[in-house]
Short mmCIF file of C-alpha atoms and ligand atoms in Angstrom, two decimals:
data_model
loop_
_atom_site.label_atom_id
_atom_site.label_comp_id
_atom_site.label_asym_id
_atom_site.label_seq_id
_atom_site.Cartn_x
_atom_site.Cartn_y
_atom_site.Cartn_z
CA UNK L 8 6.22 -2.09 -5.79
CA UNK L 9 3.95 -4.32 -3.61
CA UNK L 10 2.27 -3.53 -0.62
CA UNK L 11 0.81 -6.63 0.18
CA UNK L 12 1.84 -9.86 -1.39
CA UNK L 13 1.29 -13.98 -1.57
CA UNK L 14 4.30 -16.04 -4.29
CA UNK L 15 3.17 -19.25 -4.80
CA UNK L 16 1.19 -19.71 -1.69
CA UNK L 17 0.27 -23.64 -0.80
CA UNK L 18 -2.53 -24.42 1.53
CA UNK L 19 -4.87 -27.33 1.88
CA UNK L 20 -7.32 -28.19 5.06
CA UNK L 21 -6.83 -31.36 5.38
CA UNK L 22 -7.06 -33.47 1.96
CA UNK L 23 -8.64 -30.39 0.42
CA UNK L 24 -6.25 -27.94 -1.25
CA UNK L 25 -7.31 -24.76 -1.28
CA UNK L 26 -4.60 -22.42 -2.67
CA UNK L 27 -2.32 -24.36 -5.26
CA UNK L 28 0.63 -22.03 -5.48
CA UNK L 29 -1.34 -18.75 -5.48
CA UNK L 30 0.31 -15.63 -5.71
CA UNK L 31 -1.12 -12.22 -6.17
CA UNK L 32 0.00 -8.87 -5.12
CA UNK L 33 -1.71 -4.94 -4.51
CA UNK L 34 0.44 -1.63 -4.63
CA UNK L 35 -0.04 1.26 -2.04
CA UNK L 36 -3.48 2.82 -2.61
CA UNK L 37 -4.88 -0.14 -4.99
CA UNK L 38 -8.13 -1.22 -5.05
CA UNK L 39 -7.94 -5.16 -6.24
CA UNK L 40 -10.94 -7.40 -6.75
CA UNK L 41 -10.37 -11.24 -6.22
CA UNK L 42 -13.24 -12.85 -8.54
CA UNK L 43 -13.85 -16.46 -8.95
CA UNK L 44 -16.44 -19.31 -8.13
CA UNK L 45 -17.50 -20.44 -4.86
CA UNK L 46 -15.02 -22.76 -3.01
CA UNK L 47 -12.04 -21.24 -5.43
CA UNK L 48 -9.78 -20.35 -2.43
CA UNK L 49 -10.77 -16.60 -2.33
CA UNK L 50 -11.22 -15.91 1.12
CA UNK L 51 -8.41 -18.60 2.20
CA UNK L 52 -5.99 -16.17 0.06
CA UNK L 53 -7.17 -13.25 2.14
CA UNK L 54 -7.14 -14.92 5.03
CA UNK L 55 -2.94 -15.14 3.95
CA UNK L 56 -2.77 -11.90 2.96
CA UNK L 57 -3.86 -10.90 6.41
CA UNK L 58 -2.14 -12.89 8.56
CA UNK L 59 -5.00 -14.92 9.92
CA UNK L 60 -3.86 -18.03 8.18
CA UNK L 61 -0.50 -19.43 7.58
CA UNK L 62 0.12 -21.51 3.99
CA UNK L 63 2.86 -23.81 4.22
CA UNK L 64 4.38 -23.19 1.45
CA UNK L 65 5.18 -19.99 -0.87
CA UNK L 66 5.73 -16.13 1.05
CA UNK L 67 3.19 -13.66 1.61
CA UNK L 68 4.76 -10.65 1.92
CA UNK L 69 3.48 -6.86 3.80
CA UNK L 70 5.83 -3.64 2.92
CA UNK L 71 8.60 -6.04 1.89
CA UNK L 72 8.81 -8.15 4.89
CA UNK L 73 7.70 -11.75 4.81
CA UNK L 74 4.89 -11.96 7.48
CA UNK L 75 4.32 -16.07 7.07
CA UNK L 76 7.26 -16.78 9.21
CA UNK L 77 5.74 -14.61 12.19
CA UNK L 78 4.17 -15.90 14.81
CA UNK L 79 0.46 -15.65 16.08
CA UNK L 80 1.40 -12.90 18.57
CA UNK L 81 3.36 -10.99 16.13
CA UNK L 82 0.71 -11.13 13.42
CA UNK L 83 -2.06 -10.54 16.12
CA UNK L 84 -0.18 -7.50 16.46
CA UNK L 85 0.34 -6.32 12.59
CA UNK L 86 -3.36 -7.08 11.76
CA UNK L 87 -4.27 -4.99 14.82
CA UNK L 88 -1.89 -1.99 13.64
CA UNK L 89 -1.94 -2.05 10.02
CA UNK L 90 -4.91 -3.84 8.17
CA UNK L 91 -8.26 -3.82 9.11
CA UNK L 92 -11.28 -6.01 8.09
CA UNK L 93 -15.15 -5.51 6.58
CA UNK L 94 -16.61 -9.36 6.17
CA UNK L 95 -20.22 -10.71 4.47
CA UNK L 96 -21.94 -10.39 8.21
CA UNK L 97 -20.27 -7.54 9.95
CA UNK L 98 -19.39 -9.79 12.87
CA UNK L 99 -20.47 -6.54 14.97
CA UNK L 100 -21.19 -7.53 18.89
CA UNK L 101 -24.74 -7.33 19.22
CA UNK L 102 -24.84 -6.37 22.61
CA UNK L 103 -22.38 -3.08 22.59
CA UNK L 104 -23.72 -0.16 21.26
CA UNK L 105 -22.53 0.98 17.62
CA UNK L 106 -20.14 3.51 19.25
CA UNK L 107 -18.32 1.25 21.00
CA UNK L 108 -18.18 -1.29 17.82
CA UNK L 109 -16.39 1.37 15.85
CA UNK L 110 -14.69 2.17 18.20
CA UNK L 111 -13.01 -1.68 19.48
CA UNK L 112 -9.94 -1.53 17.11
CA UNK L 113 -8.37 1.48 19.32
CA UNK L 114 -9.79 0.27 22.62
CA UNK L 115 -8.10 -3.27 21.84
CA UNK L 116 -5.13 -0.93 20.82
CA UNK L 117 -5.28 0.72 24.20
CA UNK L 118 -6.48 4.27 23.44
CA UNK L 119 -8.20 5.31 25.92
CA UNK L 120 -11.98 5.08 25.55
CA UNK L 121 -12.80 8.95 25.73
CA UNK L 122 -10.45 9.41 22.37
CA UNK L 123 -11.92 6.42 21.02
CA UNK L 124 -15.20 7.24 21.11
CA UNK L 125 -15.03 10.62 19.99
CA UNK L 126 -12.98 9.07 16.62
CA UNK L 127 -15.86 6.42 16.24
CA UNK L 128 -18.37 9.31 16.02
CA UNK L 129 -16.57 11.34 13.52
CA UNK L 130 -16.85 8.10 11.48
CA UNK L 131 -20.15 7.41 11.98
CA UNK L 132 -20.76 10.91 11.23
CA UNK L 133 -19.51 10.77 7.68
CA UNK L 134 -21.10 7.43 6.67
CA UNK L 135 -24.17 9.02 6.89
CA UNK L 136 -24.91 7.28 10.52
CA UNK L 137 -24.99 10.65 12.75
CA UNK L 138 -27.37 9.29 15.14
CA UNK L 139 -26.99 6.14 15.76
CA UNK L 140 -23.76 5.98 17.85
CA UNK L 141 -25.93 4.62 21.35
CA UNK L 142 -27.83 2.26 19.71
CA UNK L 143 -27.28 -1.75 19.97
CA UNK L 144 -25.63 -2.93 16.79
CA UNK L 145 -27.93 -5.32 16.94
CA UNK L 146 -31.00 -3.14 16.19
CA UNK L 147 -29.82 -2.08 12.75
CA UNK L 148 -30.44 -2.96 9.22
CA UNK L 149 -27.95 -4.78 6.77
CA UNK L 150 -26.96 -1.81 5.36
CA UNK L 151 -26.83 0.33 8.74
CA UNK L 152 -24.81 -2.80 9.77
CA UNK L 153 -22.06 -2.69 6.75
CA UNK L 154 -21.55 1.02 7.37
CA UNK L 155 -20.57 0.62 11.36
CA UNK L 156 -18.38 -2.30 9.47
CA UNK L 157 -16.22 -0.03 7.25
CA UNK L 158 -16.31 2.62 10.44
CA UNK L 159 -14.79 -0.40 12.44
CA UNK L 160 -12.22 -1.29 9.60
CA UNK L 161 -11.27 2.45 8.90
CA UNK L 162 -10.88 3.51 12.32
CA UNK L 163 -7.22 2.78 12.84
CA UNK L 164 -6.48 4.03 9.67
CA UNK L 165 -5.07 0.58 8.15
CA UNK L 166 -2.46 0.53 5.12
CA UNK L 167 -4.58 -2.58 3.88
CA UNK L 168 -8.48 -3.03 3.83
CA UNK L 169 -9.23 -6.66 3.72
CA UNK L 170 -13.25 -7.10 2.53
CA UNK L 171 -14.24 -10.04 2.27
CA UNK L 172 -17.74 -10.27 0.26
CA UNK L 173 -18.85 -7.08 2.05
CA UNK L 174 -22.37 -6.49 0.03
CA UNK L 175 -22.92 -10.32 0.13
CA UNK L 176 -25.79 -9.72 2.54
CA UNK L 177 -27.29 -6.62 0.76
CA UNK L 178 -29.78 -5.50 -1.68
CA UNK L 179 -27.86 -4.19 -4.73
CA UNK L 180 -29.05 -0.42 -3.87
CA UNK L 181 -27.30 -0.75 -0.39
CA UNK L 182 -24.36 -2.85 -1.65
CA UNK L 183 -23.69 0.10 -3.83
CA UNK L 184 -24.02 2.61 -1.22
CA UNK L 185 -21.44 1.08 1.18
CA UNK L 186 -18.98 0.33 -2.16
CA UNK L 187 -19.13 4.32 -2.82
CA UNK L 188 -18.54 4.87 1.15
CA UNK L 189 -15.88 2.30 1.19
CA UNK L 190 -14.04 3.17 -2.27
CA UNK L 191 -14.31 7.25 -1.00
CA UNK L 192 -12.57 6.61 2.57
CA UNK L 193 -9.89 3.98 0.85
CA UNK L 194 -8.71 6.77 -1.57
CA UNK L 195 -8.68 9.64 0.95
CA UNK L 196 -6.63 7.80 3.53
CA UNK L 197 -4.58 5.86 0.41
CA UNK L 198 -5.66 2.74 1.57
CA UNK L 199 -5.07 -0.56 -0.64
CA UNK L 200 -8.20 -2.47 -0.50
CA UNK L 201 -8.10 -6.61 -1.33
CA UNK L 202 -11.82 -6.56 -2.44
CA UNK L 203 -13.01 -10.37 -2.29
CA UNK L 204 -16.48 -10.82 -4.17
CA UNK L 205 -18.20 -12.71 -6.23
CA UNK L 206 -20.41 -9.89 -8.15
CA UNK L 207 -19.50 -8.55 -11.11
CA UNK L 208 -20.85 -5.21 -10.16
CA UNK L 209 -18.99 -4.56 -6.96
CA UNK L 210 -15.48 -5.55 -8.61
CA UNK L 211 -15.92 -2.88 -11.18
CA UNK L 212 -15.35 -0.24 -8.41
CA UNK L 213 -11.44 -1.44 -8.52
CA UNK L 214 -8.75 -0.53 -10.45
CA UNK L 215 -7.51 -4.20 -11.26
CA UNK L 216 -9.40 -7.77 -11.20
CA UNK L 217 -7.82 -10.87 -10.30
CA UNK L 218 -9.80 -14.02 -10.64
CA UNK L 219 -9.13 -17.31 -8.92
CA UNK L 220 -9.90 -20.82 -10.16
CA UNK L 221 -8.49 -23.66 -8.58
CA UNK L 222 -6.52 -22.29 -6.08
CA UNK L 223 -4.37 -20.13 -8.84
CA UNK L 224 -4.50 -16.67 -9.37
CA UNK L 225 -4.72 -14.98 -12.76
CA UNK L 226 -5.02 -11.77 -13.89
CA UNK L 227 -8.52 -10.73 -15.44
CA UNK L 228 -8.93 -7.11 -17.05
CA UNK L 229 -6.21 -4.73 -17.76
CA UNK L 230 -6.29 -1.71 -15.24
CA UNK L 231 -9.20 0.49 -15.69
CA UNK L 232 -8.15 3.63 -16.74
CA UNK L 233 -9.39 7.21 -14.70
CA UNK L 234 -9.14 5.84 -11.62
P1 LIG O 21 -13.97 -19.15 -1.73
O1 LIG O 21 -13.67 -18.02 -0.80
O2 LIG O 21 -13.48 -18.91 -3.13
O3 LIG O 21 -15.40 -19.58 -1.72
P2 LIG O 21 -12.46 -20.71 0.18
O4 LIG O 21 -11.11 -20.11 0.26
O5 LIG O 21 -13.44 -20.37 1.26
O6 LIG O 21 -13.11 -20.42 -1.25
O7 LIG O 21 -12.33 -22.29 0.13
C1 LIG O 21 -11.40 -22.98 -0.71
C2 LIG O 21 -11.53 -24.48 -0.45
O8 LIG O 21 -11.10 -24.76 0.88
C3 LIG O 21 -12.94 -25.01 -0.57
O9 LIG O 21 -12.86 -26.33 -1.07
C4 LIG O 21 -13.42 -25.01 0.85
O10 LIG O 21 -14.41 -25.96 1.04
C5 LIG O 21 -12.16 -25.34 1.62
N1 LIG O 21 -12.13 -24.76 2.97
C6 LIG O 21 -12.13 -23.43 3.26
N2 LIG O 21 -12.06 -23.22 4.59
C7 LIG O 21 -12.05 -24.45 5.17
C8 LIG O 21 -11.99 -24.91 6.52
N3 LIG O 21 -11.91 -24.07 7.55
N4 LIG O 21 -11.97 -26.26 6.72
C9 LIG O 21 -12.02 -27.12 5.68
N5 LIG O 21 -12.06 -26.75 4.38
C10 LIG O 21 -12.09 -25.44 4.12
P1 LIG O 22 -15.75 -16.80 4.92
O1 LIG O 22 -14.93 -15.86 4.09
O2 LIG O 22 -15.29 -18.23 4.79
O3 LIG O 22 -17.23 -16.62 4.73
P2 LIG O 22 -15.48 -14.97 7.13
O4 LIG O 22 -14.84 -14.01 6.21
O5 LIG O 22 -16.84 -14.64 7.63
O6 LIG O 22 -15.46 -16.42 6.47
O7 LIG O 22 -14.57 -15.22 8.42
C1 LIG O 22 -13.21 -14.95 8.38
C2 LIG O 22 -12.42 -15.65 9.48
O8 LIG O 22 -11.42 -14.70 9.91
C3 LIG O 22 -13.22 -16.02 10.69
O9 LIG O 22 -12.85 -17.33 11.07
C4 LIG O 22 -12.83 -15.02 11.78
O10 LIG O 22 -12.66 -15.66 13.03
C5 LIG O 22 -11.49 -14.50 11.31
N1 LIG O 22 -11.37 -13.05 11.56
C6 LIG O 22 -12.29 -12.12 11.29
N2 LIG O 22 -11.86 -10.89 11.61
C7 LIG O 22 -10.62 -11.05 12.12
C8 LIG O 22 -9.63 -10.15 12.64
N3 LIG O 22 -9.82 -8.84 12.71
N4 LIG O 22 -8.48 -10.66 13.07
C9 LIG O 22 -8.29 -11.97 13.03
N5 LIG O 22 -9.16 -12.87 12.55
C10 LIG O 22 -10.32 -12.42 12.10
#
């Protein structure tokens, strides 16, 4: 059954639709790629998925309970405790150092910074970023940058990874790296990942495709098998 899921999902901004009765949906542990051309409604149908945006019509839908209805406070709270996020531009703050950056999902979750930091540097430890915990964020390369990312995403140990174009800003070299990082910490924690790219060659590390056209969702390849 579903972990995450969007039935017919309607939303426009403004006079532009951008989902058109979307639905889609990713079991426990699933790695799903949402394909499709620029301005297709990909990230808007994350941005459902996670709670971030509201469509005002159809159900999305997180371990069976409809999350649409909720309000920003409650959803604030579920995207806080259960998903976490890896976008095109990290979004990382600049100014703190990379420890802290990994480690802002439990401070905002009120674990006391001691613990937190510790965790962050166990994570930076295994994406190959021993090292760098006391640096500015804003000091390191793209690919430096996507790593402290997934740290940040992983950290609170979210059912659902929501990663939107996260090689977008990357050499294909790098963009592989952080897939492999990202694909190896999803499967050891069971993670379900909703994969949103563009690039053929970063969708191929799921198990299932989806592509979008139009603000519809249809299915692409079969599963892959060995995975
Ligand atoms: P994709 O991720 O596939 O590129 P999006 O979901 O970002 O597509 O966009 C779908 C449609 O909605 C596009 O026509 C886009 O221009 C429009 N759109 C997306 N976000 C906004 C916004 N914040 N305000 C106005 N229009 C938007
Ligand atoms: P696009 O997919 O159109 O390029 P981004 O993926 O960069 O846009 O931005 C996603 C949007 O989601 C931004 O408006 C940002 O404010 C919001 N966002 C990013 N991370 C979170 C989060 N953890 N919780 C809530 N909202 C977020």
């Amino acid at each position: 059954s579903a972990l995450i899921e969007a039935r017919d999902a309607v939303l426009s901004f403004g006079a532009t639709p951008a989902l058109r009765g979307a639905s889609f949906e990713a079991g426990p542990g699933e790695i799903v790629a949402v394909m499709g051309p620029s301005g297709s409604g990909k990230s808007t149908l994350l941005h459902c998925l996670a709670g971030i945006l509201t469509p005002e019509k159809g159900e999305i839908r997180f371990d069976g309970q409809r999350i649409d209805g909720l309000d920003e406070q409650a959803r604030s709270t579920l995207r806080r405790q259960h998903f976490g996020f890896v976008f095109q531009f990290g979004q990382l703050v600049p100014e703190l150092t990379v420890e802290e950056n990994v480690a802002l999902p439990l401070l905002l979750g009120g674990i006391r910074r001691a613990g937190a930091l510790r965790q962050a540097c166990g994570w930076l430890e295994r994406l190959g970023l021993e090292g760098t915990q006391g640096r500015r964020s804003g000091e390191l390369s793209g690919g430096q940058a996507q790593r402290v990312a997934l740290a940040r995403g992983m950290i609170n140990r979210p059912r659902v990874l929501f990663a939107d174009e996260p090689t977008g800003s990357l050499d294909s070299l790098t963009g592989e790296q952080v897939m492999d990082l990202m694909v190896a910490a999803a499967r050891e924690q069971g993670t379900t990942v909703v994969l949103v790219t563009h690039e053929p060659r970063v969708a191929m590390y799921a198990d299932r495709e989806v592509i979008v056209r139009d603000g519809t969702v249809h299915a692409l390849t079969a599963e892959r098998s060995g995975s």
